[in-house]
């Protein structure tokens, strides 16, 4: 779905994609990158905000090369002043803000018994507080323009206990689902919609850092569809939730996981082991 054309589905919209740079330490690009590129292809002006100025600029250069508009902003979303400045930059440049995609994420490690305080605090600061702070300033700007759409990148790891045992990550990804509900409940009358996306085992920059061929094969086979998920699969849902096509959808979490959450693990046993159970 990388080359499908989204026409003008976001024409006239201004969007911020946090974590919109691509990691430079992997060959693969991330969901964040695909999202920024797809929203721009759909006609949105996309402000790409990332901790890494270089990576944000790389995404922007690609969008510009396709004829889109995308300024880069360096922002640490765990910092309130940075979130305020990020939203102000979008409004100053384009006069409004309609879409916020909360992509920026830190990675968790360990079980609760192994809890590493520093990693725990980082996950809370970036994944949860960062998304809430960015939303705070975005809601103020969106309300002035009659409303907007906020999208939180949760994870299947925030719905079921993850096999990677990254407890701080899972806890924050679960909390984002409640943030979408409270934002809907508290700000719906301001025209604010808020939804969560829960990606499954997508092959991309995020997972690519620790990927082995065996693990990649397991990711593919663990879900009923038996095909590999890509960052584009997630970006297409983000586009829908960002657009007015989803104008009556708010407060929900939608998995993009090849059907993984729909089945009992033992149903998939034969696909993972070549052994029939029944
Ligand atoms: N890839 C997957 O399989 C998968 C699965 C489930 C959920 N997700 C979620 O989807 C989203 C995008 O995933 P991805 O694979 O593109 O991730 P990624 O790791 O490639 O990108 C995360 C981005 O966030 C940026 N970032 C980190 N800390 C930041 C901070 N404090 N302020 C601003 N930016 C910061 C990084 O520089 C990076 O560009 C993430 O929220 C991730 O948790 C991904």
CSV table of C-alpha atoms and ligand atoms in Angstrom, one decimal:
chain,number,residue,atom,x,y,z
A,1,UNK,CA,0.0,0.0,0.0
A,2,UNK,CA,3.0,2.3,-0.1
A,3,UNK,CA,2.2,3.7,-3.5
A,4,UNK,CA,-1.6,4.0,-3.4
A,5,UNK,CA,-2.7,7.6,-3.8
A,6,UNK,CA,-4.8,9.1,-1.0
A,7,UNK,CA,-5.9,12.0,-3.3
A,8,UNK,CA,-7.1,15.1,-1.3
A,9,UNK,CA,-8.5,13.4,1.7
A,10,UNK,CA,-6.8,15.9,4.1
A,11,UNK,CA,-6.8,19.0,1.8
A,12,UNK,CA,-6.7,22.1,3.9
A,13,UNK,CA,-5.7,20.3,7.1
A,14,UNK,CA,-2.7,21.1,9.3
A,15,UNK,CA,-1.2,18.1,11.2
A,16,UNK,CA,1.6,17.5,13.7
A,17,UNK,CA,3.3,14.1,13.7
A,18,UNK,CA,5.4,13.7,16.9
A,19,UNK,CA,8.3,11.3,16.6
A,20,UNK,CA,8.0,11.9,12.9
A,21,UNK,CA,11.7,11.3,12.1
A,22,UNK,CA,13.1,8.0,11.1
A,23,UNK,CA,15.7,6.3,13.2
A,24,UNK,CA,19.1,6.6,11.7
A,25,UNK,CA,20.5,3.5,13.5
A,26,UNK,CA,18.4,1.1,11.5
A,27,UNK,CA,17.8,0.5,7.8
A,28,UNK,CA,14.1,0.4,8.1
A,29,UNK,CA,11.8,3.4,8.4
A,30,UNK,CA,9.1,3.6,11.0
A,31,UNK,CA,5.4,4.0,11.4
A,32,UNK,CA,6.1,7.7,12.2
A,33,UNK,CA,7.8,8.2,8.9
A,34,UNK,CA,5.1,6.5,6.8
A,35,UNK,CA,2.4,8.5,8.7
A,36,UNK,CA,4.0,11.9,8.0
A,37,UNK,CA,4.5,11.0,4.3
A,38,UNK,CA,1.0,9.6,3.8
A,39,UNK,CA,-0.7,12.6,5.5
A,40,UNK,CA,1.2,14.9,3.3
A,41,UNK,CA,0.3,12.9,0.2
A,42,UNK,CA,-3.3,13.3,1.3
A,43,UNK,CA,-2.9,17.0,1.1
A,44,UNK,CA,-2.1,18.0,4.8
A,45,UNK,CA,0.5,20.4,5.8
A,46,UNK,CA,2.6,18.2,8.1
A,47,UNK,CA,4.8,19.6,10.9
A,48,UNK,CA,7.3,16.8,11.7
A,49,UNK,CA,8.4,17.0,15.3
A,50,UNK,CA,11.2,14.8,16.7
A,51,UNK,CA,13.8,14.6,19.4
A,52,UNK,CA,16.3,14.2,16.5
A,53,UNK,CA,16.4,17.3,14.2
A,54,UNK,CA,18.3,15.4,11.6
A,55,UNK,CA,15.8,12.6,11.4
A,56,UNK,CA,12.8,15.0,11.3
A,57,UNK,CA,14.5,16.9,8.5
A,58,UNK,CA,15.0,13.7,6.6
A,59,UNK,CA,11.3,12.9,6.6
A,60,UNK,CA,10.6,16.6,5.6
A,61,UNK,CA,13.0,16.4,2.7
A,62,UNK,CA,11.2,13.3,1.4
A,63,UNK,CA,7.8,15.1,1.7
A,64,UNK,CA,9.2,18.2,0.0
A,65,UNK,CA,10.7,16.1,-2.8
A,66,UNK,CA,7.1,14.8,-3.5
A,67,UNK,CA,5.8,18.4,-3.6
A,68,UNK,CA,4.3,18.5,-0.1
A,69,UNK,CA,4.8,21.0,2.7
A,70,UNK,CA,6.5,19.8,5.8
A,71,UNK,CA,8.6,21.9,8.2
A,72,UNK,CA,10.7,20.1,10.8
A,73,UNK,CA,10.6,21.0,14.5
A,74,UNK,CA,13.0,19.7,17.1
A,75,UNK,CA,10.9,18.8,20.2
A,76,UNK,CA,11.2,16.7,23.3
A,77,UNK,CA,7.5,15.8,23.9
A,78,UNK,CA,8.2,15.1,27.6
A,79,UNK,CA,8.8,18.9,28.0
A,80,UNK,CA,5.8,21.1,28.3
A,81,UNK,CA,7.5,24.2,26.8
A,82,UNK,CA,8.6,22.2,23.8
A,83,UNK,CA,5.1,20.9,23.2
A,84,UNK,CA,3.7,24.5,23.5
A,85,UNK,CA,6.4,25.7,21.0
A,86,UNK,CA,5.7,22.8,18.6
A,87,UNK,CA,1.9,23.6,18.5
A,88,UNK,CA,2.7,27.4,18.2
A,89,UNK,CA,5.1,26.7,15.3
A,90,UNK,CA,2.3,24.9,13.4
A,91,UNK,CA,-0.2,27.6,14.1
A,92,UNK,CA,2.2,30.4,13.3
A,93,UNK,CA,3.1,28.9,10.0
A,94,UNK,CA,-0.3,27.6,8.8
A,95,UNK,CA,-2.8,29.5,10.9
A,96,UNK,CA,-4.5,26.5,12.5
A,97,UNK,CA,-4.1,22.9,13.8
A,98,UNK,CA,-6.5,20.1,12.9
A,99,UNK,CA,-4.6,16.9,13.5
A,100,UNK,CA,-2.2,15.6,16.2
A,101,UNK,CA,-0.6,12.2,15.8
A,102,UNK,CA,1.2,11.1,19.0
A,103,UNK,CA,3.8,8.7,17.6
A,104,UNK,CA,6.9,9.6,19.7
A,105,UNK,CA,7.8,6.6,21.9
A,106,UNK,CA,10.5,5.3,24.2
A,107,UNK,CA,11.0,1.6,24.6
A,108,UNK,CA,10.4,-0.4,27.8
A,109,UNK,CA,12.5,-3.2,29.3
A,110,UNK,CA,12.0,-5.8,31.9
A,111,UNK,CA,9.3,-7.4,34.0
A,112,UNK,CA,8.0,-5.7,37.1
A,113,UNK,CA,10.4,-7.7,39.2
A,114,UNK,CA,13.3,-6.3,37.1
A,115,UNK,CA,11.9,-2.8,37.1
A,116,UNK,CA,14.5,-0.2,36.1
A,117,UNK,CA,13.4,3.1,37.5
A,118,UNK,CA,15.2,5.2,34.9
A,119,UNK,CA,13.6,3.3,32.0
A,120,UNK,CA,10.2,3.3,33.8
A,121,UNK,CA,10.4,7.1,34.2
A,122,UNK,CA,11.4,7.6,30.6
A,123,UNK,CA,8.5,5.6,29.3
A,124,UNK,CA,6.1,7.5,31.4
A,125,UNK,CA,7.6,10.8,30.4
A,126,UNK,CA,7.7,10.2,26.7
A,127,UNK,CA,4.9,7.8,25.9
A,128,UNK,CA,2.3,9.0,28.4
A,129,UNK,CA,3.1,12.5,29.7
A,130,UNK,CA,4.4,13.5,26.3
A,131,UNK,CA,1.2,12.5,24.5
A,132,UNK,CA,-0.9,14.3,27.2
A,133,UNK,CA,1.2,17.5,27.0
A,134,UNK,CA,1.1,17.6,23.2
A,135,UNK,CA,-2.7,17.1,23.4
A,136,UNK,CA,-3.0,19.9,26.0
A,137,UNK,CA,-1.6,22.5,23.7
A,138,UNK,CA,-3.1,21.0,20.6
A,139,UNK,CA,-6.6,21.0,22.1
A,140,UNK,CA,-6.3,24.7,22.8
A,141,UNK,CA,-5.3,25.4,19.2
A,142,UNK,CA,-7.8,23.0,17.7
A,143,UNK,CA,-10.7,24.5,19.7
A,144,UNK,CA,-10.1,27.9,18.3
A,145,UNK,CA,-10.5,26.4,14.8
A,146,UNK,CA,-13.7,24.5,15.6
A,147,UNK,CA,-12.1,21.1,16.6
A,148,UNK,CA,-9.7,18.5,15.5
A,149,UNK,CA,-8.6,14.9,15.6
A,150,UNK,CA,-6.0,13.5,18.1
A,151,UNK,CA,-4.5,10.0,17.4
A,152,UNK,CA,-2.5,8.1,20.0
A,153,UNK,CA,-0.2,5.3,18.9
A,154,UNK,CA,-0.9,2.6,21.5
A,155,UNK,CA,0.0,-1.0,20.9
A,156,UNK,CA,-1.3,-4.5,21.2
A,157,UNK,CA,1.2,-4.6,24.1
A,158,UNK,CA,-1.2,-2.2,25.9
A,159,UNK,CA,-4.1,-4.7,25.4
A,160,UNK,CA,-2.4,-8.1,26.1
A,161,UNK,CA,0.7,-8.9,28.1
A,162,UNK,CA,3.6,-8.6,25.6
A,163,UNK,CA,6.0,-11.4,24.8
A,164,UNK,CA,8.8,-8.8,24.9
A,165,UNK,CA,8.3,-8.2,28.6
A,166,UNK,CA,8.7,-4.5,28.4
A,167,UNK,CA,6.4,-3.6,31.3
A,168,UNK,CA,6.9,0.2,31.4
A,169,UNK,CA,6.1,0.4,27.7
A,170,UNK,CA,2.9,-1.8,28.1
A,171,UNK,CA,1.6,0.2,31.0
A,172,UNK,CA,2.0,3.5,29.2
A,173,UNK,CA,0.5,2.1,26.0
A,174,UNK,CA,-2.5,0.9,28.0
A,175,UNK,CA,-2.9,4.3,29.6
A,176,UNK,CA,-3.1,6.0,26.2
A,177,UNK,CA,-6.4,4.1,25.6
A,178,UNK,CA,-7.9,5.8,28.6
A,179,UNK,CA,-6.4,9.1,27.5
A,180,UNK,CA,-8.4,8.8,24.3
A,181,UNK,CA,-11.5,8.2,26.3
A,182,UNK,CA,-11.1,11.0,28.7
A,183,UNK,CA,-10.1,13.4,26.0
A,184,UNK,CA,-13.3,12.4,24.1
A,185,UNK,CA,-15.4,12.8,27.2
A,186,UNK,CA,-13.9,16.1,28.4
A,187,UNK,CA,-13.4,17.8,25.0
A,188,UNK,CA,-16.0,16.3,22.6
A,189,UNK,CA,-18.2,19.4,22.9
A,190,UNK,CA,-15.2,21.4,21.7
A,191,UNK,CA,-15.2,19.3,18.5
A,192,UNK,CA,-12.2,17.3,19.6
A,193,UNK,CA,-12.1,13.6,18.6
A,194,UNK,CA,-9.4,11.3,20.1
A,195,UNK,CA,-8.7,7.7,19.2
A,196,UNK,CA,-6.0,5.1,19.7
A,197,UNK,CA,-4.4,2.8,17.2
A,198,UNK,CA,-2.9,-0.5,18.5
A,199,UNK,CA,-0.4,-1.8,16.0
A,200,UNK,CA,0.7,-5.4,16.2
A,201,UNK,CA,4.1,-6.8,15.2
A,202,UNK,CA,4.8,-4.3,12.4
A,203,UNK,CA,8.1,-4.7,10.6
A,204,UNK,CA,9.8,-1.3,10.8
A,205,UNK,CA,12.4,0.8,12.5
A,206,UNK,CA,10.9,0.2,16.0
A,207,UNK,CA,11.1,-3.6,15.8
A,208,UNK,CA,14.0,-3.7,13.4
A,209,UNK,CA,16.5,-2.8,16.1
A,210,UNK,CA,16.3,-6.3,17.7
A,211,UNK,CA,15.0,-8.3,14.7
A,212,UNK,CA,16.3,-11.7,13.7
A,213,UNK,CA,15.1,-13.7,10.7
A,214,UNK,CA,13.4,-16.2,13.1
A,215,UNK,CA,11.7,-13.5,15.0
A,216,UNK,CA,10.5,-11.8,11.9
A,217,UNK,CA,9.0,-15.1,10.7
A,218,UNK,CA,7.3,-15.6,14.0
A,219,UNK,CA,5.8,-12.1,13.8
A,220,UNK,CA,4.4,-13.0,10.4
A,221,UNK,CA,2.9,-16.4,11.4
A,222,UNK,CA,1.5,-15.5,14.8
A,223,UNK,CA,-1.5,-13.7,13.3
A,224,UNK,CA,-4.3,-15.3,11.3
A,225,UNK,CA,-3.6,-13.4,8.1
A,226,UNK,CA,0.0,-14.8,8.1
A,227,UNK,CA,1.4,-11.8,6.2
A,228,UNK,CA,3.9,-9.2,7.4
A,229,UNK,CA,2.5,-5.8,8.7
A,230,UNK,CA,4.3,-2.7,7.5
A,231,UNK,CA,4.3,0.9,8.7
A,232,UNK,CA,2.0,1.8,5.8
A,233,UNK,CA,-0.7,-0.5,7.2
A,234,UNK,CA,-0.8,1.6,10.3
A,235,UNK,CA,-0.5,4.9,8.4
A,236,UNK,CA,-3.6,4.3,6.4
A,237,UNK,CA,-5.7,4.0,9.6
A,238,UNK,CA,-4.1,7.1,10.9
A,239,UNK,CA,-5.1,8.9,7.7
A,240,UNK,CA,-8.7,7.7,8.1
A,241,UNK,CA,-8.9,8.8,11.7
A,242,UNK,CA,-7.3,12.2,10.8
A,243,UNK,CA,-9.8,12.8,8.1
A,244,UNK,CA,-13.5,13.9,8.3
A,245,UNK,CA,-14.4,10.4,7.0
A,246,UNK,CA,-14.2,9.4,10.7
A,247,UNK,CA,-16.1,12.5,12.0
A,248,UNK,CA,-18.4,10.4,14.2
A,249,UNK,CA,-15.7,8.1,15.7
A,250,UNK,CA,-14.1,9.0,19.0
A,251,UNK,CA,-12.8,7.3,22.2
A,252,UNK,CA,-12.0,3.9,20.6
A,253,UNK,CA,-8.9,1.8,20.1
A,254,UNK,CA,-8.5,0.0,16.8
A,255,UNK,CA,-5.9,-2.8,16.4
A,256,UNK,CA,-3.9,-3.1,13.2
A,257,UNK,CA,-2.5,-6.5,13.8
A,258,UNK,CA,-3.4,-9.0,11.0
A,259,UNK,CA,-6.1,-10.4,13.3
A,260,UNK,CA,-3.7,-11.3,16.1
A,261,UNK,CA,-6.0,-10.3,18.9
A,262,UNK,CA,-8.9,-12.2,17.4
A,263,UNK,CA,-7.6,-15.7,18.1
A,264,UNK,CA,-6.6,-17.8,21.0
A,265,UNK,CA,-2.8,-18.4,21.0
A,266,UNK,CA,-3.2,-22.2,20.7
A,267,UNK,CA,-5.2,-21.8,17.5
A,268,UNK,CA,-2.0,-20.5,15.9
A,269,UNK,CA,0.2,-23.3,17.2
A,270,UNK,CA,0.3,-25.3,14.0
A,271,UNK,CA,1.3,-22.3,12.0
A,272,UNK,CA,4.2,-21.7,14.4
A,273,UNK,CA,5.4,-25.2,14.8
A,274,UNK,CA,4.1,-27.3,11.8
A,275,UNK,CA,2.5,-29.5,14.4
A,276,UNK,CA,-1.3,-30.1,14.4
A,277,UNK,CA,-2.7,-29.9,18.0
A,278,UNK,CA,-6.1,-31.5,17.3
B,1,LIG,N1,6.6,-0.8,15.0
B,1,LIG,C1,5.8,-1.6,15.7
B,1,LIG,O1,5.8,-2.8,15.6
B,1,LIG,C2,4.9,-0.9,16.7
B,1,LIG,C3,4.0,-1.8,17.4
B,1,LIG,C4,3.1,-1.2,18.3
B,1,LIG,C5,3.1,0.1,18.5
B,1,LIG,N2,4.0,0.9,17.9
B,1,LIG,C6,4.0,2.4,18.2
B,1,LIG,O2,3.8,3.1,17.0
B,1,LIG,C7,4.6,4.4,17.2
B,1,LIG,C8,5.5,4.5,16.0
B,1,LIG,O3,6.4,3.4,16.0
B,1,LIG,P1,7.7,3.3,15.2
B,1,LIG,O4,8.0,1.9,15.0
B,1,LIG,O5,7.7,4.3,14.1
B,1,LIG,O6,8.7,3.9,16.3
B,1,LIG,P2,10.2,4.5,16.2
B,1,LIG,O7,10.9,4.0,17.3
B,1,LIG,O8,10.8,4.3,14.8
B,1,LIG,O9,10.0,6.0,16.3
B,1,LIG,C9,9.8,6.7,17.5
B,1,LIG,C10,10.3,8.1,17.2
B,1,LIG,O10,10.0,8.9,18.4
B,1,LIG,C11,11.1,9.8,18.5
B,1,LIG,N3,11.2,10.1,19.9
B,1,LIG,C12,11.7,9.4,21.0
B,1,LIG,N4,11.6,10.1,22.1
B,1,LIG,C13,11.1,11.3,21.8
B,1,LIG,C14,10.8,12.5,22.5
B,1,LIG,N5,11.0,12.5,23.9
B,1,LIG,N6,10.3,13.6,21.9
B,1,LIG,C15,10.1,13.5,20.5
B,1,LIG,N7,10.3,12.4,19.8
B,1,LIG,C16,10.9,11.3,20.4
B,1,LIG,C17,12.3,9.0,18.0
B,1,LIG,O11,13.4,9.9,17.7
B,1,LIG,C18,11.7,8.3,16.8
B,1,LIG,O12,11.8,9.0,15.6
B,1,LIG,C19,5.2,4.3,18.6
B,1,LIG,O13,4.4,5.0,19.5
B,1,LIG,C20,5.2,2.8,18.9
B,1,LIG,O14,5.2,2.6,20.3
B,1,LIG,C21,4.9,0.4,17.0
